[in-house]
Amino acid sequence: MSTDRPFFVTTPIYYVNDTPHLGHAYPTVAADVLARFMRLDGRRVKFLTGTDEHGQKVERSAQALGLTALQFADRVSAAFREMDRVLDISYDDYIRTTEERHVRGVQALWQELERRGEIYLGRFAGWYCVRDEAFYDESELIDGKAPTGAEVEWLEEENYFFRLSAWQERLLAFYEAHPDAIAPRSRRNEVISFVRAGLKDLSISRTSFSWGIPVPGNPDHVIYVWLDALTNYITALGYPGDQNLNFSTFWPTSLHIVGKDILRFHAVYWPAFLMAAGLDPPRRIFAHGWWTVEGEKMSKSLGNGIPPDVLVEKYGVDPARYFLLRELPFGSDGDFSHRAVVGRLNGDLANDFGNLAQRVLVMINRECSACVPAPEALSAADTALLDAARDLLETVREHVEQQAFHLALETIWRVVGDANRYVDEQAPWALRRTDPARMGTVLYTLAETIRHLAILAQPFIPGAASKLLNQLAVPEAARRFAAFETAPLIPGTPLPRPEGIFPRFVDAPAG
Ligand code: MSP
């Protein structure tokens, strides 16, 4: 059953010190699939992405290039928008933390925390890691470095602190009361153990550099970049105001998609900041895994990050999106290899789905005067295939709601497999002479099945699915999930000339 419940999904906002690569494409594609799916399912959707532009890391990267921090941020933020364009990302809002609406909202949140007695001025002495923009405890360091392997610096300065320690029990109660708020389960357990081990108050301002949002009333301090960045999720909704009911409609967020490396900020600090300001914590946070490339960690020095435009140029946007979500369970780590991508592209896409569509559409074109054929009485095999296609939505929706994208795709492709077997068994080419009416029924059954498959595949492979729906002459208005039942293919509808949708990938000969 579809519903008009609002759905608010976010990606992390990307640091502008790095140019976009596969690791950034991943959460963005996942959020896009969710946003598209929910829109097709009749929900009111807001899909937010953007760039995280303040902090010492960005300030240093800009200086190294001889640019002002804002010039540098403008340049890289534009590159992230370009990533969204090449990946067919349907975001509704793109926030930059240097925007006025954001700065105003962060300062308002600060003042609210201050008003509620959640902030105090103190002295910080400890380790800070610029690359991670995170504070570490002496006990967390490994061989004098951050647990992520990055360098740390000793820091002693006057800082404002947030009374995080006071939120320990209320955070634990929140996790307990909302077992699905942090996923996957193993990550939730890690967060709970971390909080149980004891929380210290958190330094939330800095004085030793200036590229950030000034602390209201004390401009010698800039606000800690994570307090600044996390707040994007509400400043984009107009916090502290509620213009066009954006905040009251979309908060609390339905889902924050984050990498496992930034789960602690989202699952511990963020709910604590929100609750401390009298706001609801997020409904759900999903921590996805990390990709390696051909077995290697992606790194700037290895230069193996795979920029999104290279990815798309090489494999095509739909195959790239498909691969990222099909290859791994969303919470797991995995490897991006050329061989694996080509395997999926030529197997699942070209051979299985592409050939199915091509075979059926070419036969209809040749044997049914290029019009949707009229079915006669359905056999048990016809009904079985159509039922399998009609049952897909419910199962796929359940998987998508759990962010089990690989299972959603596996489910859809199971029916692709059923349909391919059905073509072989029914052999419509052989019926052409012996029983043309039966051939029409078989081809109708297949075309209807392909209509279901293409409608459901839209969130994942929007370009290819839309081409396929054009070839079935399915009008735009009949591409939502509600149309599964209400708008079956109409016999006699003329169809355009069929065209392949997934070219096979052929490796250039060596040398
Ligand atoms: N700016 C912060 C997020 C603030 S959200 C309020 C940040 N930015 S980031 O650009 O460094 O990383 C953004 C996301 O990219 C993270 O969720 C991270 O997990 C993801 N990835 C970066 N490299 C990755 C892989 N190799 N594999 C998968 N995802 C990776 O953190």
PDB file of C-alpha atoms and ligand atoms in Angstrom, residues 12-15 21 23-24 26-27 52 57 226 229-230 232-233 258-262 266 288-291 298, ligand 1:
ATOM      1  CA  PRO A  12      26.755  13.181   4.267  1.00  0.00           C
ATOM      2  CA  ILE A  13      27.848  16.628   3.144  1.00  0.00           C
ATOM      3  CA  TYR A  14      31.211  16.201   1.485  1.00  0.00           C
ATOM      4  CA  TYR A  15      34.409  17.896   2.600  1.00  0.00           C
ATOM      5  CA  HIS A  21      35.394   9.800  -6.184  1.00  0.00           C
ATOM      6  CA  GLY A  23      33.479   6.582  -2.213  1.00  0.00           C
ATOM      7  CA  HIS A  24      31.367   9.749  -2.425  1.00  0.00           C
ATOM      8  CA  TYR A  26      28.211   5.510  -3.193  1.00  0.00           C
ATOM      9  CA  PRO A  27      26.093   7.153  -0.449  1.00  0.00           C
ATOM     10  CA  ASP A  52      30.953  20.690   4.166  1.00  0.00           C
ATOM     11  CA  LYS A  57      41.399  20.840   6.943  1.00  0.00           C
ATOM     12  CA  TRP A 226      31.147  18.801  13.154  1.00  0.00           C
ATOM     13  CA  ALA A 229      28.201  20.298   9.541  1.00  0.00           C
ATOM     14  CA  LEU A 230      25.634  18.098  11.289  1.00  0.00           C
ATOM     15  CA  ASN A 232      22.953  21.187   7.816  1.00  0.00           C
ATOM     16  CA  TYR A 233      20.225  18.583   8.123  1.00  0.00           C
ATOM     17  CA  VAL A 258      26.528   7.844   6.408  1.00  0.00           C
ATOM     18  CA  GLY A 259      29.747   5.886   6.069  1.00  0.00           C
ATOM     19  CA  LYS A 260      30.836   3.701   8.955  1.00  0.00           C
ATOM     20  CA  ASP A 261      33.686   6.152   9.630  1.00  0.00           C
ATOM     21  CA  ILE A 262      31.321   8.954  10.567  1.00  0.00           C
ATOM     22  CA  HIS A 266      25.779  10.989  13.679  1.00  0.00           C
ATOM     23  CA  HIS A 288      27.376   1.732   4.926  1.00  0.00           C
ATOM     24  CA  GLY A 289      30.692   0.000   4.351  1.00  0.00           C
ATOM     25  CA  TRP A 290      33.806   1.053   2.479  1.00  0.00           C
ATOM     26  CA  TRP A 291      35.026   0.225  -1.019  1.00  0.00           C
ATOM     27  CA  MET A 298      41.536   4.379  -2.129  1.00  0.00           C
TER      28      MET A 298
HETATM   29  N1  MSP B   1      32.181  16.150   5.851  1.00  0.00           N
HETATM   30  C1  MSP B   1      32.060  14.914   6.518  1.00  0.00           C
HETATM   31  C2  MSP B   1      30.621  14.502   6.662  1.00  0.00           C
HETATM   32  C3  MSP B   1      29.740  15.496   7.355  1.00  0.00           C
HETATM   33  S1  MSP B   1      28.086  14.958   7.417  1.00  0.00           S
HETATM   34  C4  MSP B   1      27.332  16.044   8.422  1.00  0.00           C
HETATM   35  C5  MSP B   1      32.810  13.831   5.733  1.00  0.00           C
HETATM   36  N2  MSP B   1      33.058  14.088   4.469  1.00  0.00           N
HETATM   37  S2  MSP B   1      33.903  13.149   3.490  1.00  0.00           S
HETATM   38  O1  MSP B   1      33.837  13.799   2.224  1.00  0.00           O
HETATM   39  O2  MSP B   1      35.172  12.901   4.028  1.00  0.00           O
HETATM   40  O3  MSP B   1      33.218  11.765   3.429  1.00  0.00           O
HETATM   41  C6  MSP B   1      31.881  11.656   3.018  1.00  0.00           C
HETATM   42  C7  MSP B   1      31.426  10.231   2.926  1.00  0.00           C
HETATM   43  O4  MSP B   1      32.143   9.536   1.913  1.00  0.00           O
HETATM   44  C8  MSP B   1      31.594   9.464   4.229  1.00  0.00           C
HETATM   45  O5  MSP B   1      30.339   8.953   4.630  1.00  0.00           O
HETATM   46  C9  MSP B   1      32.530   8.339   3.857  1.00  0.00           C
HETATM   47  O6  MSP B   1      32.170   7.150   4.499  1.00  0.00           O
HETATM   48  C10 MSP B   1      32.322   8.218   2.353  1.00  0.00           C
HETATM   49  N3  MSP B   1      33.460   7.588   1.742  1.00  0.00           N
HETATM   50  C11 MSP B   1      34.703   8.122   1.505  1.00  0.00           C
HETATM   51  N4  MSP B   1      35.503   7.136   1.002  1.00  0.00           N
HETATM   52  C12 MSP B   1      34.828   5.969   0.929  1.00  0.00           C
HETATM   53  C13 MSP B   1      35.095   4.685   0.429  1.00  0.00           C
HETATM   54  N5  MSP B   1      36.296   4.325   0.013  1.00  0.00           N
HETATM   55  N6  MSP B   1      34.068   3.787   0.395  1.00  0.00           N
HETATM   56  C14 MSP B   1      32.803   4.124   0.769  1.00  0.00           C
HETATM   57  N7  MSP B   1      32.512   5.322   1.256  1.00  0.00           N
HETATM   58  C15 MSP B   1      33.526   6.224   1.469  1.00  0.00           C
HETATM   59  O7  MSP B   1      33.141  12.813   6.310  1.00  0.00           O
END
